mmCIF file of C-alpha atoms in Angstrom:
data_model
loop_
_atom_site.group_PDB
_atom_site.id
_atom_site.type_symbol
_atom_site.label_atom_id
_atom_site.label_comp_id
_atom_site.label_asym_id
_atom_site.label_seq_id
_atom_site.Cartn_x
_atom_site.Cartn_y
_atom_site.Cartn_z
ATOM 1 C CA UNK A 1 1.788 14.024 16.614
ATOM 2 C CA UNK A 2 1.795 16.202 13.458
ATOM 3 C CA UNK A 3 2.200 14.775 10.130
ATOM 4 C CA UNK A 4 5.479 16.433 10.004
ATOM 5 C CA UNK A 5 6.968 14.935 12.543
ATOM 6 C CA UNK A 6 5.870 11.386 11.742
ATOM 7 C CA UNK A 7 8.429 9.054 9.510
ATOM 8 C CA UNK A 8 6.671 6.776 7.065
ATOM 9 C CA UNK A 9 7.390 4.223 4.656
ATOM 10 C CA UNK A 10 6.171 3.693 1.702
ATOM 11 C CA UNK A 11 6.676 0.619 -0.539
ATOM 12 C CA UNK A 12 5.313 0.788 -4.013
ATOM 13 C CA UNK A 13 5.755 4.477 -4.289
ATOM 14 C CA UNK A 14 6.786 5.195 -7.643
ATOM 15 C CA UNK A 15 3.399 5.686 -9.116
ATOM 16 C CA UNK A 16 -0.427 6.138 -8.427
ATOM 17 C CA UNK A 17 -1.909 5.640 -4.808
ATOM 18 C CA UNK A 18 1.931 5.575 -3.411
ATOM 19 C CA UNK A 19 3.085 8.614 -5.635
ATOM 20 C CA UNK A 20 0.086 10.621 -4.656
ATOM 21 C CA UNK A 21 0.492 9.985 -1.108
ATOM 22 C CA UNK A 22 4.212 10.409 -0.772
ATOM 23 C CA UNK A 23 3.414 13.894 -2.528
ATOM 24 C CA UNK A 24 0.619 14.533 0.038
ATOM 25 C CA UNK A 25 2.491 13.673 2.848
ATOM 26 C CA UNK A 26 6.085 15.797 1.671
ATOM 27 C CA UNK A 27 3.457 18.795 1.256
ATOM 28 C CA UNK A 28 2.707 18.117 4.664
ATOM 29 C CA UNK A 29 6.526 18.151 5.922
ATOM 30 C CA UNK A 30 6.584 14.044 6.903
ATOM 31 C CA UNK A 31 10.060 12.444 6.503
ATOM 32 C CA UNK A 32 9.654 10.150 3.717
ATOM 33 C CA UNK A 33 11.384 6.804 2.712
ATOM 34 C CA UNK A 34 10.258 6.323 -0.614
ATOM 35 C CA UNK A 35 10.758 2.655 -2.087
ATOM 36 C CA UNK A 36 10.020 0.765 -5.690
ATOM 37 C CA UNK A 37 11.167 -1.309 -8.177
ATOM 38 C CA UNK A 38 11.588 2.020 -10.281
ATOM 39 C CA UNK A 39 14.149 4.072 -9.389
ATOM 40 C CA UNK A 40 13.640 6.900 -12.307
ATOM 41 C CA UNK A 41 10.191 7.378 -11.050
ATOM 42 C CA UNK A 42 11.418 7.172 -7.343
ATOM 43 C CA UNK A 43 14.314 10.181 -8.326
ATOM 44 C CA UNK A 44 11.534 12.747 -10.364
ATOM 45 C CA UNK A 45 9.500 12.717 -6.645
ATOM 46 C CA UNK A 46 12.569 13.636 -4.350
ATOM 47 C CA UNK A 47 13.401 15.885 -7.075
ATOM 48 C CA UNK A 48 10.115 18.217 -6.750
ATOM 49 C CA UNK A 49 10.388 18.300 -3.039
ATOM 50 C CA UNK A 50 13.939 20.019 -2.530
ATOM 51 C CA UNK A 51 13.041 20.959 0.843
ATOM 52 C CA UNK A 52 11.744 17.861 2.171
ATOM 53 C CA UNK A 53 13.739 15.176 4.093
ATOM 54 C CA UNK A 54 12.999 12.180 1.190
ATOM 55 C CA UNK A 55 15.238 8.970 0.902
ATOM 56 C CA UNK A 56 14.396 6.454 -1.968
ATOM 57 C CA UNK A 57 15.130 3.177 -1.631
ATOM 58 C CA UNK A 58 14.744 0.558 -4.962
ATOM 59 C CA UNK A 59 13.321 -2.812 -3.770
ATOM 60 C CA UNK A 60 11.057 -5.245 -4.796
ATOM 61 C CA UNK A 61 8.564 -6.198 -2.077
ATOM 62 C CA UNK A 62 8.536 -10.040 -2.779
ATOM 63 C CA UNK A 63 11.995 -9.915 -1.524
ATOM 64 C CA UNK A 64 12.640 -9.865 2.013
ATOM 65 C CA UNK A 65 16.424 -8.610 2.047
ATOM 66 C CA UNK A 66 15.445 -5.447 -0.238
ATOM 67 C CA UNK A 67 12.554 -4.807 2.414
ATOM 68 C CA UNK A 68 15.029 -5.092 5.791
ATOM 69 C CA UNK A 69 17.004 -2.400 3.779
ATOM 70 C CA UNK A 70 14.178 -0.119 3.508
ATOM 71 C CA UNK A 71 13.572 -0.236 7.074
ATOM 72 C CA UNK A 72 17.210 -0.135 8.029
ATOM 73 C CA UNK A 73 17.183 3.243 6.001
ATOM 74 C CA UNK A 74 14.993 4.799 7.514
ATOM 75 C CA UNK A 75 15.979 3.926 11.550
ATOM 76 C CA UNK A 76 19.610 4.752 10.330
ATOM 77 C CA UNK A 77 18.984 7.890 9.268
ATOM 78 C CA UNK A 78 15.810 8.936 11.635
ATOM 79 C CA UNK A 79 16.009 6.760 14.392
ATOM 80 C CA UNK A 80 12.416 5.483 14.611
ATOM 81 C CA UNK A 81 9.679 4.462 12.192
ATOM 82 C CA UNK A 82 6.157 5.932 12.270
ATOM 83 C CA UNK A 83 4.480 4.615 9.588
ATOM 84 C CA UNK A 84 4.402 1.320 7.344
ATOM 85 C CA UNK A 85 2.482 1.939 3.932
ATOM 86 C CA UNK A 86 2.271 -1.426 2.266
ATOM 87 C CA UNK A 87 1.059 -0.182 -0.943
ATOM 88 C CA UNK A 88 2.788 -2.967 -3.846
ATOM 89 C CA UNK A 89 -0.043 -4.673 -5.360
ATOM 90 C CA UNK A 90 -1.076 -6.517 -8.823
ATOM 91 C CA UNK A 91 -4.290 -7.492 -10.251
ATOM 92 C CA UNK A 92 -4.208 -9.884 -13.465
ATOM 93 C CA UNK A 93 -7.570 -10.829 -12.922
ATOM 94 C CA UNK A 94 -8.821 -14.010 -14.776
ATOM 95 C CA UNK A 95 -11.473 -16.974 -14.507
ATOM 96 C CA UNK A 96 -9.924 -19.963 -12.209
ATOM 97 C CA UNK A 97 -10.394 -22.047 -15.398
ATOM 98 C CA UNK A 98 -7.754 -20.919 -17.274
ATOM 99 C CA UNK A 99 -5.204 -21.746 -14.759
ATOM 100 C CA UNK A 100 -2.875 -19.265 -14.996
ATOM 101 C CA UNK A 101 -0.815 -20.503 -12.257
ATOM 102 C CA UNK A 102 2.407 -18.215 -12.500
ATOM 103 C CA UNK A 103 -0.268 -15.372 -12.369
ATOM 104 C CA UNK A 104 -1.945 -16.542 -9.135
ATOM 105 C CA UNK A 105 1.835 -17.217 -7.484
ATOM 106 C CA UNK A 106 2.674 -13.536 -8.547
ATOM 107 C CA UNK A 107 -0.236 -12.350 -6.449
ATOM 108 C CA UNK A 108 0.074 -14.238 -3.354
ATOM 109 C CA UNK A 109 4.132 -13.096 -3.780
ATOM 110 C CA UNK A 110 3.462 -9.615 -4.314
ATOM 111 C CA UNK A 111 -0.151 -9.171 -2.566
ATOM 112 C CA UNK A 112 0.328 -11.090 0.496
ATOM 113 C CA UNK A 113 3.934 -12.129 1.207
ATOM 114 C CA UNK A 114 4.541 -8.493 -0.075
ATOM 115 C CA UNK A 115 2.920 -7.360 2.901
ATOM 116 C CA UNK A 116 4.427 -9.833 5.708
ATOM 117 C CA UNK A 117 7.639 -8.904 4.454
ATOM 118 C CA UNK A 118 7.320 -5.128 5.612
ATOM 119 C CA UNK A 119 5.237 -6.145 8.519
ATOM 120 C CA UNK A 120 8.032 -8.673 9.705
ATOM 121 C CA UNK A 121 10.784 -5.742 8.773
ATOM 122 C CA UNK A 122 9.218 -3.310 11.127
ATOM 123 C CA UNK A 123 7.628 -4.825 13.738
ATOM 124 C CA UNK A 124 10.555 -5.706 15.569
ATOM 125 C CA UNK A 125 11.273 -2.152 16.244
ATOM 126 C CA UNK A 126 7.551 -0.637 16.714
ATOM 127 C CA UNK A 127 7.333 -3.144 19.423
ATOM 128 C CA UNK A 128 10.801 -1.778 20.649
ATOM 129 C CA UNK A 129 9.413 1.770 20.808
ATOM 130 C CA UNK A 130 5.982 0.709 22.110
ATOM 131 C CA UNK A 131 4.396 2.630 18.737
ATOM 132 C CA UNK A 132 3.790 2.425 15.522
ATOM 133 C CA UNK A 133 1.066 2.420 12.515
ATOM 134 C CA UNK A 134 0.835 -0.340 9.846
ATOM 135 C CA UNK A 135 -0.956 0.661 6.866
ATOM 136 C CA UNK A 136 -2.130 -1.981 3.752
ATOM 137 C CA UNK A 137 -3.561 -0.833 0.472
ATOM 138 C CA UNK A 138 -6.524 -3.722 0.154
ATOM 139 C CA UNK A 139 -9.177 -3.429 -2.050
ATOM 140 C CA UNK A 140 -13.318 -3.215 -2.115
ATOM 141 C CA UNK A 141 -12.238 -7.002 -3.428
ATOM 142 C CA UNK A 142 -11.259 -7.779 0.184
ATOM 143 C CA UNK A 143 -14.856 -7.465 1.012
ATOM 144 C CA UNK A 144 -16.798 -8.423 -1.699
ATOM 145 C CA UNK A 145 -16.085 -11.945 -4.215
ATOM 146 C CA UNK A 146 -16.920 -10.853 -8.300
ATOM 147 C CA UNK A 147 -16.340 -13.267 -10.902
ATOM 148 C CA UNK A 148 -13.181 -13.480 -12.853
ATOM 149 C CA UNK A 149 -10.960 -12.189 -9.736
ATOM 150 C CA UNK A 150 -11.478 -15.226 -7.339
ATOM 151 C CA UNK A 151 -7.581 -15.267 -6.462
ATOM 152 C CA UNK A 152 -7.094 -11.814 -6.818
ATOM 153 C CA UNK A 153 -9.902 -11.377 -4.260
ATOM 154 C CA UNK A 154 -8.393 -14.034 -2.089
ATOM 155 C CA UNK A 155 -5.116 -12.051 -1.658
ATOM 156 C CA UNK A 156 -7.263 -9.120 -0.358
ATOM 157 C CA UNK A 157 -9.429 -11.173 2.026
ATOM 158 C CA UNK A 158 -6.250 -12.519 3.195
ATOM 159 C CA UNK A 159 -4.684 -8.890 3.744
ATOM 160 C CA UNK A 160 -7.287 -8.306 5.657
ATOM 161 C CA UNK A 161 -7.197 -11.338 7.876
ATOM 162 C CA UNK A 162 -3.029 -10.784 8.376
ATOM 163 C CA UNK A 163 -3.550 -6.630 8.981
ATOM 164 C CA UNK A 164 -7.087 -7.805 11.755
ATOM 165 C CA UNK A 165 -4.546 -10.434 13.259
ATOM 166 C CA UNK A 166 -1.685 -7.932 13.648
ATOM 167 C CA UNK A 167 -4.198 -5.187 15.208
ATOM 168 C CA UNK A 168 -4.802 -7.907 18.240
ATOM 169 C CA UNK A 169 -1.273 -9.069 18.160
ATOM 170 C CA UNK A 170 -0.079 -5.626 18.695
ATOM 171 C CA UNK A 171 -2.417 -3.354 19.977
ATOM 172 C CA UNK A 172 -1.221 -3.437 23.797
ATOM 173 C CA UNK A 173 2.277 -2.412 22.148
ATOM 174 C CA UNK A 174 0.307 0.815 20.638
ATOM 175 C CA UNK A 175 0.626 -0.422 17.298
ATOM 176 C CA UNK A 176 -2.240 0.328 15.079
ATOM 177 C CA UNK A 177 -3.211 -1.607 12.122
ATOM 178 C CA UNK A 178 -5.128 0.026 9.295
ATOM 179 C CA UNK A 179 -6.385 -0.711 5.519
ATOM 180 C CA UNK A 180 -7.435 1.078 2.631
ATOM 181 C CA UNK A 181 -9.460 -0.259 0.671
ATOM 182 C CA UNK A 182 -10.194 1.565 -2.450
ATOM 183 C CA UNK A 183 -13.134 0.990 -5.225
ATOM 184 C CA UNK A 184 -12.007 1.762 -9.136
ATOM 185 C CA UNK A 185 -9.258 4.118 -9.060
ATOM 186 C CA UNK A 186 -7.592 5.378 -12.013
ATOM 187 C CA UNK A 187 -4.157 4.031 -11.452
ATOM 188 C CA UNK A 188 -1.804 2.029 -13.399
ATOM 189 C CA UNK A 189 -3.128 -1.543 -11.780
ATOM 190 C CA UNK A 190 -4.977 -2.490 -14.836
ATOM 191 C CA UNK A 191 -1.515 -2.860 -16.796
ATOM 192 C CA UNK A 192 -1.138 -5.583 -14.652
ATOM 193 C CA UNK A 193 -3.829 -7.501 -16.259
ATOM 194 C CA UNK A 194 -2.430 -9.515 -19.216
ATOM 195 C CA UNK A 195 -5.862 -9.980 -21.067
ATOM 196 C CA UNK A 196 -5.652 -7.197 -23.050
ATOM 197 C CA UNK A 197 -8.795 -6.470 -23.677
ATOM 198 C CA UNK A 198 -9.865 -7.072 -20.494
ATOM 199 C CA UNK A 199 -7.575 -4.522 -19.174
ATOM 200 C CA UNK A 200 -9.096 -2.164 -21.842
ATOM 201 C CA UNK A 201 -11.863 -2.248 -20.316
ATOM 202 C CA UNK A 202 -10.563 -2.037 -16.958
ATOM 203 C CA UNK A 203 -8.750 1.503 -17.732
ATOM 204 C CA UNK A 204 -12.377 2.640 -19.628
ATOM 205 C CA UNK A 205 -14.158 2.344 -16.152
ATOM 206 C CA UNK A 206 -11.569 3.507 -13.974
ATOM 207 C CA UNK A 207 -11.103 6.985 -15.993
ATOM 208 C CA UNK A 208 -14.878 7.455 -16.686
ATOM 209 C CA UNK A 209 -16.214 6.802 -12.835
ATOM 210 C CA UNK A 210 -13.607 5.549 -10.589
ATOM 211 C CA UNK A 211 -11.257 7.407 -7.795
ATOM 212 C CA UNK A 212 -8.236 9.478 -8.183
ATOM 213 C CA UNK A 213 -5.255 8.295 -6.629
ATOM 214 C CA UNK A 214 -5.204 11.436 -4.814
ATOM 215 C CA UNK A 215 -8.745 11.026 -3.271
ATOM 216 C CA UNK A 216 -6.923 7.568 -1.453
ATOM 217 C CA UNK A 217 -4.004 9.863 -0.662
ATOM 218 C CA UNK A 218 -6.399 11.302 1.534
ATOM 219 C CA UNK A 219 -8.141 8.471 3.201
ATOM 220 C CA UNK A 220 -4.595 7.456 4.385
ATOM 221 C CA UNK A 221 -3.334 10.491 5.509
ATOM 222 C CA UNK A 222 -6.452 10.905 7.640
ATOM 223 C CA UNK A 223 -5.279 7.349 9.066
ATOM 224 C CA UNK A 224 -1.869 8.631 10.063
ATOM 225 C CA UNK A 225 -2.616 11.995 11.478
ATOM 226 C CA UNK A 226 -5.316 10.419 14.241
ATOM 227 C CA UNK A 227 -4.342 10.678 17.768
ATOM 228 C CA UNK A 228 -2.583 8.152 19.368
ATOM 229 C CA UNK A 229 -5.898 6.898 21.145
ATOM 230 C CA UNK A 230 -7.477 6.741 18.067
ATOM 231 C CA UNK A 231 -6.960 3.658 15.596
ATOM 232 C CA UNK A 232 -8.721 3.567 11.922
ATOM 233 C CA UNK A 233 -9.132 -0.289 11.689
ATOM 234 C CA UNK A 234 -11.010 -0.152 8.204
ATOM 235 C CA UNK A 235 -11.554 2.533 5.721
ATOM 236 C CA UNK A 236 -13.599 1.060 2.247
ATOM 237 C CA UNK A 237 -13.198 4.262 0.182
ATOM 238 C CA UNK A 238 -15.733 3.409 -3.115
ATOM 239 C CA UNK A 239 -16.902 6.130 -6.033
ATOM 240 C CA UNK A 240 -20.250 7.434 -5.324
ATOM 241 C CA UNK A 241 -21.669 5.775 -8.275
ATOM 242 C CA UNK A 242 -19.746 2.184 -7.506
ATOM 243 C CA UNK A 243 -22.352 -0.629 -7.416
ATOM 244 C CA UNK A 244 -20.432 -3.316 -6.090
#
């Protein structure tokens, strides 16, 4: 199936990996439902795409309700869904000695139950119409455990637990199950770090050798336009000159 034919979902979509792959995808004719906390940010992409069927949605992934909605969007006005992009993530990495507790709840909220919220909104119906592709933004921190990100890392190993699960849950119902996950990319992530300085230096390495969001743009629209025999389990997408 073409990429213009396909509708996909995207939640977190108002800015860097998510923005650059709804843009992607509307060059390539897709119908898009588009959905964030950030409406304004939501409004300027539908705006520069006149042409292209685009629905924006606000929601916050950590709620369930505002995630059924998104869905219920797009089947109202398209009949079918495509394409799950779980994008919504945070990182406020910190050492597990300083306890930041509400931090670490945020994550599992956002990182994981963010993700079983659009998996549980959608699955229902891919399973209806015997198709479907589930996408997760994960991280190279699903795969690899660094110091000062133990929970953040968690979150990602369990993404990609949940997203391996689903792919054996689902696969005799043609459902494919796929994640991204990305090395430094030069994205707004590290403003979700509340040390500071730490984030400082974050943002340093991420505009000096990470990814652009648009290079992960890629990776996933490479996932989505494979034929239907064809299922992209894992894609670790790293800059060249990434050590870890």
């Amino acid at each position: 199936m073409a990429i213009k034919d396909k509708v996909v979902i995207i939640m977190g979509a108002s800015s860097g990996i998510g923005e650059a792959t709804a843009k992607l995808l509307a060059q390539h004719d897709a119908k898009l439902v588009l959905a964030a906390r950030r409406m304004d940010r939501l409004e300027v992409i539908k705006e520069a795409y006149p042409e292209v069927n685009i629905l924006i949605q606000q929601a916050d992934v950590t709620n369930f309700e505002d995630v059924k909605k998104v869905a219920q969007l797009a089947l109202d006005t398209f009949g079918k869904i495509d394409v799950l992009y779980n994008n919504a993530g945070i990182m406020p990495t910190a050492p597990i000695i300083e306890g930041r507790r509400d931090e670490w709840k945020q994550m599992l909220d956002i990182n994981i139950m963010g993700v079983l919220n659009g998996i549980a909104a959608v699955i229902p119906f891919m399973a209806e119409q015997k198709s479907g592709h589930i996408i997760a933004t994960d991280s190279v921190a699903g795969h690899v455990v660094y110091p000062d990100s133990a929970v953040y890392c968690g979150t990602k190993f369990a993404v990609r637990a949940i997203m391996e699960g689903l792919r054996q849950e689902q696969r005799e119902n043609n459902i494919k199950s796929t994640i991204i996950s990305p090395g430094a990319v030069d994205t707004e992530l590290y403003n979700t770090i509340n040390d500071k300085d730490v984030a400082e230096k974050v943002h340093k390495m991420q505009i000096e050798s990470g990814l652009i969001p648009e290079d992960i743009a890629s990776a996933v629209m490479f996932a989505i336009s494979t034929p239907d025999r064809m299922s992209i389990s894992d894609m670790i997408v790293r800059p060249t000159s990434q050590q870890v």
